[in-house]
PDB file of C-alpha atoms in Angstrom:
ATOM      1  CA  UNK A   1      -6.785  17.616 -27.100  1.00  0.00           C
ATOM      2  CA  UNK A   2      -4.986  14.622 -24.887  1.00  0.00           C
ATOM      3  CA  UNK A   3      -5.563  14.961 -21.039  1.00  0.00           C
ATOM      4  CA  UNK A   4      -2.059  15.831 -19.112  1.00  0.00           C
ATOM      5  CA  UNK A   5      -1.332  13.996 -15.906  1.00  0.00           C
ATOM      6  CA  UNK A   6       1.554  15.700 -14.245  1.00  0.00           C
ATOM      7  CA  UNK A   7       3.376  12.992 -12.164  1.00  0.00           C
ATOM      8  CA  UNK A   8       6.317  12.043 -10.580  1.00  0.00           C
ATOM      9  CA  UNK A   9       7.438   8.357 -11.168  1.00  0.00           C
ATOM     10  CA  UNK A  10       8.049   7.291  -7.868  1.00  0.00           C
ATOM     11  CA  UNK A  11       4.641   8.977  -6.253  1.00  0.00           C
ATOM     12  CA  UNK A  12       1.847   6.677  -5.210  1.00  0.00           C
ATOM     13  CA  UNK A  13      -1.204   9.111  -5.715  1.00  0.00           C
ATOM     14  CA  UNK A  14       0.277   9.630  -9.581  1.00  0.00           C
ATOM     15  CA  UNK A  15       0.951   5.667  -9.850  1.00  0.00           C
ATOM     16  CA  UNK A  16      -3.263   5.145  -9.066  1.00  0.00           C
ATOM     17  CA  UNK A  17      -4.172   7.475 -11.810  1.00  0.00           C
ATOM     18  CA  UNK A  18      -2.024   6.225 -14.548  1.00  0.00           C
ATOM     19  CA  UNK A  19      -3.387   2.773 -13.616  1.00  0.00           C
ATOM     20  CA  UNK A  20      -6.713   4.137 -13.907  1.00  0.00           C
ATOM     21  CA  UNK A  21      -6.437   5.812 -17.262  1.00  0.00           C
ATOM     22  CA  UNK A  22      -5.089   2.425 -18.327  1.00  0.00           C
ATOM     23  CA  UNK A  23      -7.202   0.456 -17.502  1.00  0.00           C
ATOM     24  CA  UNK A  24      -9.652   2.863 -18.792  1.00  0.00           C
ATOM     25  CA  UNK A  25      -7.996   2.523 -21.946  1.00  0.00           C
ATOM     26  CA  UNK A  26      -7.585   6.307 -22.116  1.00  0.00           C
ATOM     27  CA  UNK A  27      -4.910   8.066 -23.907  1.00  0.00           C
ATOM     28  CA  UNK A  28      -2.514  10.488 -21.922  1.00  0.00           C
ATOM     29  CA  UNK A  29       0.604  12.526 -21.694  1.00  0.00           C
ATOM     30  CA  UNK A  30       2.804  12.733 -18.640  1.00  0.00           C
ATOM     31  CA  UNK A  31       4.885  15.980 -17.912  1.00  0.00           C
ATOM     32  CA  UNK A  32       6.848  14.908 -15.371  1.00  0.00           C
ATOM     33  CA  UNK A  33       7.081  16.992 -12.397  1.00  0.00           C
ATOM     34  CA  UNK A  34      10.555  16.252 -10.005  1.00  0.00           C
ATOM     35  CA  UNK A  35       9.760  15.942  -6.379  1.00  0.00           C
ATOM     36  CA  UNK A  36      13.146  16.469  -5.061  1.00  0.00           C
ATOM     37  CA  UNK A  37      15.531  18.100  -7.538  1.00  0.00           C
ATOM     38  CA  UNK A  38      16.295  21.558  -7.390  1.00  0.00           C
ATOM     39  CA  UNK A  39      13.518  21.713  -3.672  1.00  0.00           C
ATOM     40  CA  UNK A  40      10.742  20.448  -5.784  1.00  0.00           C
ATOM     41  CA  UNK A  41       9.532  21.342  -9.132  1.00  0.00           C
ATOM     42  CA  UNK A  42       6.303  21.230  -7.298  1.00  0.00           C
ATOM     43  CA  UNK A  43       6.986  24.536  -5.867  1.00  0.00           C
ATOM     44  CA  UNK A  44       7.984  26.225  -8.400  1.00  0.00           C
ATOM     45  CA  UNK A  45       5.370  29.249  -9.799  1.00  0.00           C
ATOM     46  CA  UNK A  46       4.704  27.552 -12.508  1.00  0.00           C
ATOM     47  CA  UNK A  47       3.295  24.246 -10.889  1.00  0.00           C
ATOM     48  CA  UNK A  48       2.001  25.680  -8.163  1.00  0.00           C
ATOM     49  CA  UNK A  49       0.348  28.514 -10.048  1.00  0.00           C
ATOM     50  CA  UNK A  50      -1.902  25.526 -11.663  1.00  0.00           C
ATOM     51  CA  UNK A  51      -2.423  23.443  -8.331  1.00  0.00           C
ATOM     52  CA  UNK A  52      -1.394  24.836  -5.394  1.00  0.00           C
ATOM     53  CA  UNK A  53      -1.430  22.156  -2.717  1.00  0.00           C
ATOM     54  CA  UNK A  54       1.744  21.768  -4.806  1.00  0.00           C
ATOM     55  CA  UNK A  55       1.202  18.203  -4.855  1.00  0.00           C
ATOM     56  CA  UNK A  56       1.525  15.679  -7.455  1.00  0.00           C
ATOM     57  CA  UNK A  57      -0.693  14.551  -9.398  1.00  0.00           C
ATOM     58  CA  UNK A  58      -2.462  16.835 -11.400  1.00  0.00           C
ATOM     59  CA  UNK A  59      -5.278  15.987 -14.359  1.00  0.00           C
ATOM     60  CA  UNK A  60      -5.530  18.876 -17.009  1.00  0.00           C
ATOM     61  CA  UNK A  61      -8.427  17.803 -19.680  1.00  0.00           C
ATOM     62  CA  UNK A  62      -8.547  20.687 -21.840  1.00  0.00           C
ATOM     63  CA  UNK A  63      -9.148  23.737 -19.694  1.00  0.00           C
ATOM     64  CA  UNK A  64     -10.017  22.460 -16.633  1.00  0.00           C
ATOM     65  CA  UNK A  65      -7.838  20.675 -14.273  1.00  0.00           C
ATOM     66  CA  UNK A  66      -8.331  18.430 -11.668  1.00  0.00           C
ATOM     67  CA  UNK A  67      -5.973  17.625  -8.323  1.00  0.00           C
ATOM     68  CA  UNK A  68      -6.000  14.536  -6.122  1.00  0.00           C
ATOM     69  CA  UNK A  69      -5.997  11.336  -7.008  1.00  0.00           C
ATOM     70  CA  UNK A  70      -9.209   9.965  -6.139  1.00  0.00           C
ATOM     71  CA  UNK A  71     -11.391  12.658  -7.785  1.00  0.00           C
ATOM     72  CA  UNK A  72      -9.315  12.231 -10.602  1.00  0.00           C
ATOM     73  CA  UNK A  73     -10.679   8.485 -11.013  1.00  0.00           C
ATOM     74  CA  UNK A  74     -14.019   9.681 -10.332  1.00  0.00           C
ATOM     75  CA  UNK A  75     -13.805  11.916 -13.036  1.00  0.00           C
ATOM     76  CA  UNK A  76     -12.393   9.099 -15.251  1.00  0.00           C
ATOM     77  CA  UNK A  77     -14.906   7.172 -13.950  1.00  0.00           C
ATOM     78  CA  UNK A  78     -18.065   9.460 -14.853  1.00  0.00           C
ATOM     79  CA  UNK A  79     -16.741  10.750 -18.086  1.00  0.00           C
ATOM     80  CA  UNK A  80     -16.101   6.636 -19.387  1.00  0.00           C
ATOM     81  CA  UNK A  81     -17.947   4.379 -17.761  1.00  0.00           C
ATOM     82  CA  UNK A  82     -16.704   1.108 -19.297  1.00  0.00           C
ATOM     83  CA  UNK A  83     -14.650  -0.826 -18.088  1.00  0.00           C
ATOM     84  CA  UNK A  84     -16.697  -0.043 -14.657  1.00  0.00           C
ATOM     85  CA  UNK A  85     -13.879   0.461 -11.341  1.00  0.00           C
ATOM     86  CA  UNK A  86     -16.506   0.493  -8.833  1.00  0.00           C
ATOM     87  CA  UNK A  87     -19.619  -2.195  -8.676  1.00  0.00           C
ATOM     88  CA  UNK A  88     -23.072  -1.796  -9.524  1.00  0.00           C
ATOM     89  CA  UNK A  89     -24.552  -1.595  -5.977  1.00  0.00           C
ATOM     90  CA  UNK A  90     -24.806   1.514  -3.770  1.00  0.00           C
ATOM     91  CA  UNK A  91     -23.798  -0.619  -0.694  1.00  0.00           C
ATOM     92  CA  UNK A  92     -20.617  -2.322  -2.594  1.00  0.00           C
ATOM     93  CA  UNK A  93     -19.384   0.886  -4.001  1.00  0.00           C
ATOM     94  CA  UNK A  94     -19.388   2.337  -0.341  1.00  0.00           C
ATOM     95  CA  UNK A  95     -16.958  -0.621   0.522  1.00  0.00           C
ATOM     96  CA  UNK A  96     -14.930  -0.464  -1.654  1.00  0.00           C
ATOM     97  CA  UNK A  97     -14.282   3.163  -1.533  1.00  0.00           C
ATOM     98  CA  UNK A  98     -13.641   2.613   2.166  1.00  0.00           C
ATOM     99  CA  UNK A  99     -11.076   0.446   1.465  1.00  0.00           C
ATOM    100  CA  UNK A 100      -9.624   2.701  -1.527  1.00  0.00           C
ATOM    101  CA  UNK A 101      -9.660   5.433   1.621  1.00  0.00           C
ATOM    102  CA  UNK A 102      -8.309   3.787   4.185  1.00  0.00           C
ATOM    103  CA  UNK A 103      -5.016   3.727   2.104  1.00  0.00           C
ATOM    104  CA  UNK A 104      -5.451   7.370   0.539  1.00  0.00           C
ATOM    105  CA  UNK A 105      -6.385   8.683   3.868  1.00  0.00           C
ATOM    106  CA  UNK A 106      -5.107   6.756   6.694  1.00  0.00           C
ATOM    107  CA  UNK A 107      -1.805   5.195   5.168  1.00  0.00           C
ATOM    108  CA  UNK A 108      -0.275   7.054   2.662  1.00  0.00           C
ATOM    109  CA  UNK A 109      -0.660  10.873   3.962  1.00  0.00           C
ATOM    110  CA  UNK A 110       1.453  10.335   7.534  1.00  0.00           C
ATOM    111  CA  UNK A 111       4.395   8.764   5.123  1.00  0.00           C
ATOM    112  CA  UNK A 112       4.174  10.670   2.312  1.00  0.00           C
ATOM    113  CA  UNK A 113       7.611  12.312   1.605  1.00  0.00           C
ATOM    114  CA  UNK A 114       6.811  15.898   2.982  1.00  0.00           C
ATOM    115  CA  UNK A 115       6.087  14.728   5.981  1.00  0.00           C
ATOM    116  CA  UNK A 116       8.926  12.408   6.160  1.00  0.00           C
ATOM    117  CA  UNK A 117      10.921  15.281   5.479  1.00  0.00           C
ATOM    118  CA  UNK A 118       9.267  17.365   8.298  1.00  0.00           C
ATOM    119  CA  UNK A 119       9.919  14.546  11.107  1.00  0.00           C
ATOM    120  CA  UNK A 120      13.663  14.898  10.192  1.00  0.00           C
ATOM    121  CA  UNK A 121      14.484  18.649   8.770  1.00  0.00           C
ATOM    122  CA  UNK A 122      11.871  20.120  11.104  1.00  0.00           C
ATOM    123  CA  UNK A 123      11.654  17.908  14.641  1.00  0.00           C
ATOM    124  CA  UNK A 124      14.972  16.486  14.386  1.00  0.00           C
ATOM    125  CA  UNK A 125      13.702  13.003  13.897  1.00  0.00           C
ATOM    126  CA  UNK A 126      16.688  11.158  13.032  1.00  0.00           C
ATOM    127  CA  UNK A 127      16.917   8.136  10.190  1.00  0.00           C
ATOM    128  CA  UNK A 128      15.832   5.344  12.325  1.00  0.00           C
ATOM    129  CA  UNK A 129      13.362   7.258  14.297  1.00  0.00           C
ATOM    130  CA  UNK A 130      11.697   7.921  10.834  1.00  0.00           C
ATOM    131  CA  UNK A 131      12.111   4.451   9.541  1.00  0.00           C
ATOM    132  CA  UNK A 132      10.098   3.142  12.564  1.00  0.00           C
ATOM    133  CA  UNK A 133       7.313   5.662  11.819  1.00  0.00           C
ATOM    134  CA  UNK A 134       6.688   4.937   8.533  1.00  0.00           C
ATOM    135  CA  UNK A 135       7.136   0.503   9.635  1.00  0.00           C
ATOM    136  CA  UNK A 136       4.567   1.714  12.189  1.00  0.00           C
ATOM    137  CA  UNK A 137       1.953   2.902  10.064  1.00  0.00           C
ATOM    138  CA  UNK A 138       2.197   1.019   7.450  1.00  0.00           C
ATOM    139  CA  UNK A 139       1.767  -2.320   9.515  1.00  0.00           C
ATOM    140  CA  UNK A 140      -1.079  -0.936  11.307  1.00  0.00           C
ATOM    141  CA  UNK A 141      -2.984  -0.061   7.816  1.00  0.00           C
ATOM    142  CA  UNK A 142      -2.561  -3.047   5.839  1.00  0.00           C
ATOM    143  CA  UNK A 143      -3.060  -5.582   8.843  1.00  0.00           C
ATOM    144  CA  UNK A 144      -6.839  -3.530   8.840  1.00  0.00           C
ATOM    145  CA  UNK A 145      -6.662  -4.156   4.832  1.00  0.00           C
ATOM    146  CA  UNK A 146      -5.514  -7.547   4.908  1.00  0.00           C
ATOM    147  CA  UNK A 147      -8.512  -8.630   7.917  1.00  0.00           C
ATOM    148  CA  UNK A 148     -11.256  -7.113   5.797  1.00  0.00           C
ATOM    149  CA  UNK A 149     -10.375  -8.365   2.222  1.00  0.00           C
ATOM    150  CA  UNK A 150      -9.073 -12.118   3.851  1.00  0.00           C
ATOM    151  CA  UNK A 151     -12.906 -13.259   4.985  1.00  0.00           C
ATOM    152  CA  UNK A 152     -15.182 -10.991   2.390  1.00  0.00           C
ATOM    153  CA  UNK A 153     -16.977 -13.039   0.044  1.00  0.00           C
ATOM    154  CA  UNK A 154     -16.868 -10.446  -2.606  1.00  0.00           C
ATOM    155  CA  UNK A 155     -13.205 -10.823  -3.073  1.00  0.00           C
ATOM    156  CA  UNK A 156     -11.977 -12.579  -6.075  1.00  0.00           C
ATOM    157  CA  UNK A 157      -9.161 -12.769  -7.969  1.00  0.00           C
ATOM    158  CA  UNK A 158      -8.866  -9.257  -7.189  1.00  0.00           C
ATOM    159  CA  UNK A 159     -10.272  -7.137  -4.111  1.00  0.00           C
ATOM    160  CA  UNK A 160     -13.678  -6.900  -5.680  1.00  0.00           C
ATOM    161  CA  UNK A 161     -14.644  -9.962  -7.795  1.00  0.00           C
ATOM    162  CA  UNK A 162     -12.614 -11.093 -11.011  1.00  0.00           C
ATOM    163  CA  UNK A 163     -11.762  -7.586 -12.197  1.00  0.00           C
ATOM    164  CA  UNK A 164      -9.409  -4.945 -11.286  1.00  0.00           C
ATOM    165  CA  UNK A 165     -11.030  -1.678  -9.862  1.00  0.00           C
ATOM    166  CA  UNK A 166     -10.166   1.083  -6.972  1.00  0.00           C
ATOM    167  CA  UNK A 167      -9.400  -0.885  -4.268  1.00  0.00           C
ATOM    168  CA  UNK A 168      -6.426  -2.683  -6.543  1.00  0.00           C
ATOM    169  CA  UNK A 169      -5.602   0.943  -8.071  1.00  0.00           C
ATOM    170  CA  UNK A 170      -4.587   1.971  -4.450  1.00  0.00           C
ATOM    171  CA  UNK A 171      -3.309  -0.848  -3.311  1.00  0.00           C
ATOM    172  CA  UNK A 172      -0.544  -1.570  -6.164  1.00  0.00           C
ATOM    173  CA  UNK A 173       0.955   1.596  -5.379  1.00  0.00           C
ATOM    174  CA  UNK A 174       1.104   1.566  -1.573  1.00  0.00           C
ATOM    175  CA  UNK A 175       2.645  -2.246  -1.372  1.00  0.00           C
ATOM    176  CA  UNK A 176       4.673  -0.627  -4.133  1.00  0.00           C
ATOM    177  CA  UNK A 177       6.177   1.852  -1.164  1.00  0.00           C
ATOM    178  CA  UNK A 178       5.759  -0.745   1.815  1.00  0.00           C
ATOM    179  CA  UNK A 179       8.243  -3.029  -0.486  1.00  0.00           C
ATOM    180  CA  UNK A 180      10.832  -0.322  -0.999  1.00  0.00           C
ATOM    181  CA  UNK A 181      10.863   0.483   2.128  1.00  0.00           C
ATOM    182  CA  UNK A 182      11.512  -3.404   2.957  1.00  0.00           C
ATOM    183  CA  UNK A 183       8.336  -3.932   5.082  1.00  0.00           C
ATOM    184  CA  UNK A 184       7.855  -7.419   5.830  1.00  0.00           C
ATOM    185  CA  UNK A 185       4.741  -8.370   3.451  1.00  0.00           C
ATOM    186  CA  UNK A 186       4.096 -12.164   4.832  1.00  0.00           C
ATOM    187  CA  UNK A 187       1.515 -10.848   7.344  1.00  0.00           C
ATOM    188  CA  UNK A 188      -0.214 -10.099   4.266  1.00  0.00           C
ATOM    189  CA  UNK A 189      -1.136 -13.347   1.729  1.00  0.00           C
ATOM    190  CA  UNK A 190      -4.599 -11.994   0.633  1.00  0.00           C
ATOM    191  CA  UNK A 191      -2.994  -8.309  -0.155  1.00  0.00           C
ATOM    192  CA  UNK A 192      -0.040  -9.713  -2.191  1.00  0.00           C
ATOM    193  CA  UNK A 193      -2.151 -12.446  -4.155  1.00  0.00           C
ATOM    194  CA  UNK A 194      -4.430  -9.537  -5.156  1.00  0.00           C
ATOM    195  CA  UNK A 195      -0.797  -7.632  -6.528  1.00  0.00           C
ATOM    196  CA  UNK A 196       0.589 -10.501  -8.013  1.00  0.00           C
ATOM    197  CA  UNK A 197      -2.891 -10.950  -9.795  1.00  0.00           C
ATOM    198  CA  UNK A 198      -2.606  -7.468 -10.580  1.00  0.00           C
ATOM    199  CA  UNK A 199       0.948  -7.493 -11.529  1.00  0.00           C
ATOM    200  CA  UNK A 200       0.569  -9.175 -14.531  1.00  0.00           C
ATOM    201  CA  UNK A 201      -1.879  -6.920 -16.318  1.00  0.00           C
ATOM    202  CA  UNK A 202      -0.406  -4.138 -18.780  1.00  0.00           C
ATOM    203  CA  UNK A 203      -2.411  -1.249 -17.092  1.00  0.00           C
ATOM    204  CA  UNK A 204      -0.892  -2.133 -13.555  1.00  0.00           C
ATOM    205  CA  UNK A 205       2.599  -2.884 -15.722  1.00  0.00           C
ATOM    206  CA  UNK A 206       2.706   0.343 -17.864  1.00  0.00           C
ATOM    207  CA  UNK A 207       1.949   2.396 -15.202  1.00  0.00           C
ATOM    208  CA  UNK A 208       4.478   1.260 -12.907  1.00  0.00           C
ATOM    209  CA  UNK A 209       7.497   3.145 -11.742  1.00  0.00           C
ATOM    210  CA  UNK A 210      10.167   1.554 -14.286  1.00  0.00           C
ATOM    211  CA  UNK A 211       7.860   2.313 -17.164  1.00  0.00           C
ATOM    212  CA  UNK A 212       7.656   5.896 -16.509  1.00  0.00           C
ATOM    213  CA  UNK A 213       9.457   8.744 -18.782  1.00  0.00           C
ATOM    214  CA  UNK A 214      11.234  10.326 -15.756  1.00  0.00           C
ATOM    215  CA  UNK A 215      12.296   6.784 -14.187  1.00  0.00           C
ATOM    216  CA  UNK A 216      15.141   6.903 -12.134  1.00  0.00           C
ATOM    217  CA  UNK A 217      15.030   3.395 -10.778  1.00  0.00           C
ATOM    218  CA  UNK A 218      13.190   0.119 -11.262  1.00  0.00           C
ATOM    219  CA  UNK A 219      10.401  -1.593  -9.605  1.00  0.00           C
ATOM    220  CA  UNK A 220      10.783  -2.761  -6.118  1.00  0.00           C
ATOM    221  CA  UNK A 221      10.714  -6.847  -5.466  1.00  0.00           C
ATOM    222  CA  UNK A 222       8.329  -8.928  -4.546  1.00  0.00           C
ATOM    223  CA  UNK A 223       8.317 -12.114  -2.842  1.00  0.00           C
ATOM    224  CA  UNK A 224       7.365 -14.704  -5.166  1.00  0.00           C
ATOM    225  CA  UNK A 225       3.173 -15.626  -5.403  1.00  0.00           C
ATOM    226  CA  UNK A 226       2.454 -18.394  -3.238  1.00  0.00           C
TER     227      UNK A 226
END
């Protein structure tokens, strides 16, 4: 029975899994699930009756399902082992899943759409009181990225050594947002050589948000590589 991954093109959590299952070599099929039309098809009964943090994604491998993106690849990750997305030592897998959490935890969740929506709809945040929000916290997470992964010696030509793994699976998507939302990425050379590097692999490629089924737009550009 192929695994379901129900996703939304555009959402960063979904975008690390489908990288994931592609570079696990893994086969899939997406069932799209629209984050704005008709209020969400998120909160509809029959999404939410399946996961109800009504959130996106969701990982269905036969009758058991599986919600948020990280546990998700650590699923993928226990279940087929090769190709490895987290080292071989205890003390380098706890970095790098730092890293992976400091954008799933401390980046993405204060700009993720529903609470976007919230700061206007709710608080009466207008447009360019929410722009400077999201500018805000953005800029103050990758800066931390960018310091840690510029002077490591484990980095490579991607965040850990000379193959992708978690840290890259996060950080595609999120520059994928910071660059749509036209965040100035020069503070950032050792983050964008890792996406460039990562940008021209088929798992990062297929996964992205032009490739998808439910595509409503194309990727978001990127200064050229340096």
């Amino acid at each position: 029975m192929t695994p379901k991954l129900y996703s939304f093109w555009r959402s960063s959590a979904a975008y690390r899994v489908r990288i994931a299952l592609n570079l696990k070599g893994m086969d899939y099929e997406i069932i799209p699930i629209h984050l704005s039309k008709n209020g969400g098809e998120q909160m509809g009964e029959v999404y939410s009756s399946k996961n109800p943090n009504r959130l996106v994604p969701l990982f269905e491998d036969g009758q058991k399902s599986i919600h948020q993106s990280l546990a998700i690849i650590e699923y993928l990750e226990e279940v087929q082992p090769e190709p490895t997305l987290l080292p071989k030592l205890a003390i380098d897998r706890a970095w790098v899943r730092s890293i992976a959490m400091d954008i799933t935890s401390d980046i993405h969740p204060i700009n993720n759409v529903r609470v976007l929506r919230y700061l206007i709809k709710k608080l009466g945040i207008n447009n360019e009181a929410k722009d400077e929000w999201y500018q805000h916290w953005v800029k103050v997470g990758l800066e931390s990225i960018e310091k840690q992964l510029s002077n490591d010696s484990r980095v490579g030509r991607f965040a850990y050594g000379d193959n992708p793994g978690l840290i890259d699976i996060c950080l595609v998507p999120q520059l994928f947002n910071a660059l749509s939302a036209k965040v100035d990425v020069e503070p950032y050379p050792t983050l964008m050589r890792i996406f460039h590097e990562c940008m021209k692999l088929p798992a990062f490629i297929d996964a992205s948000w032009e490739k998808q089924i439910d595509a409503e737009g194309s990727n978001p550009v990127a200064p050229p590589q340096k």
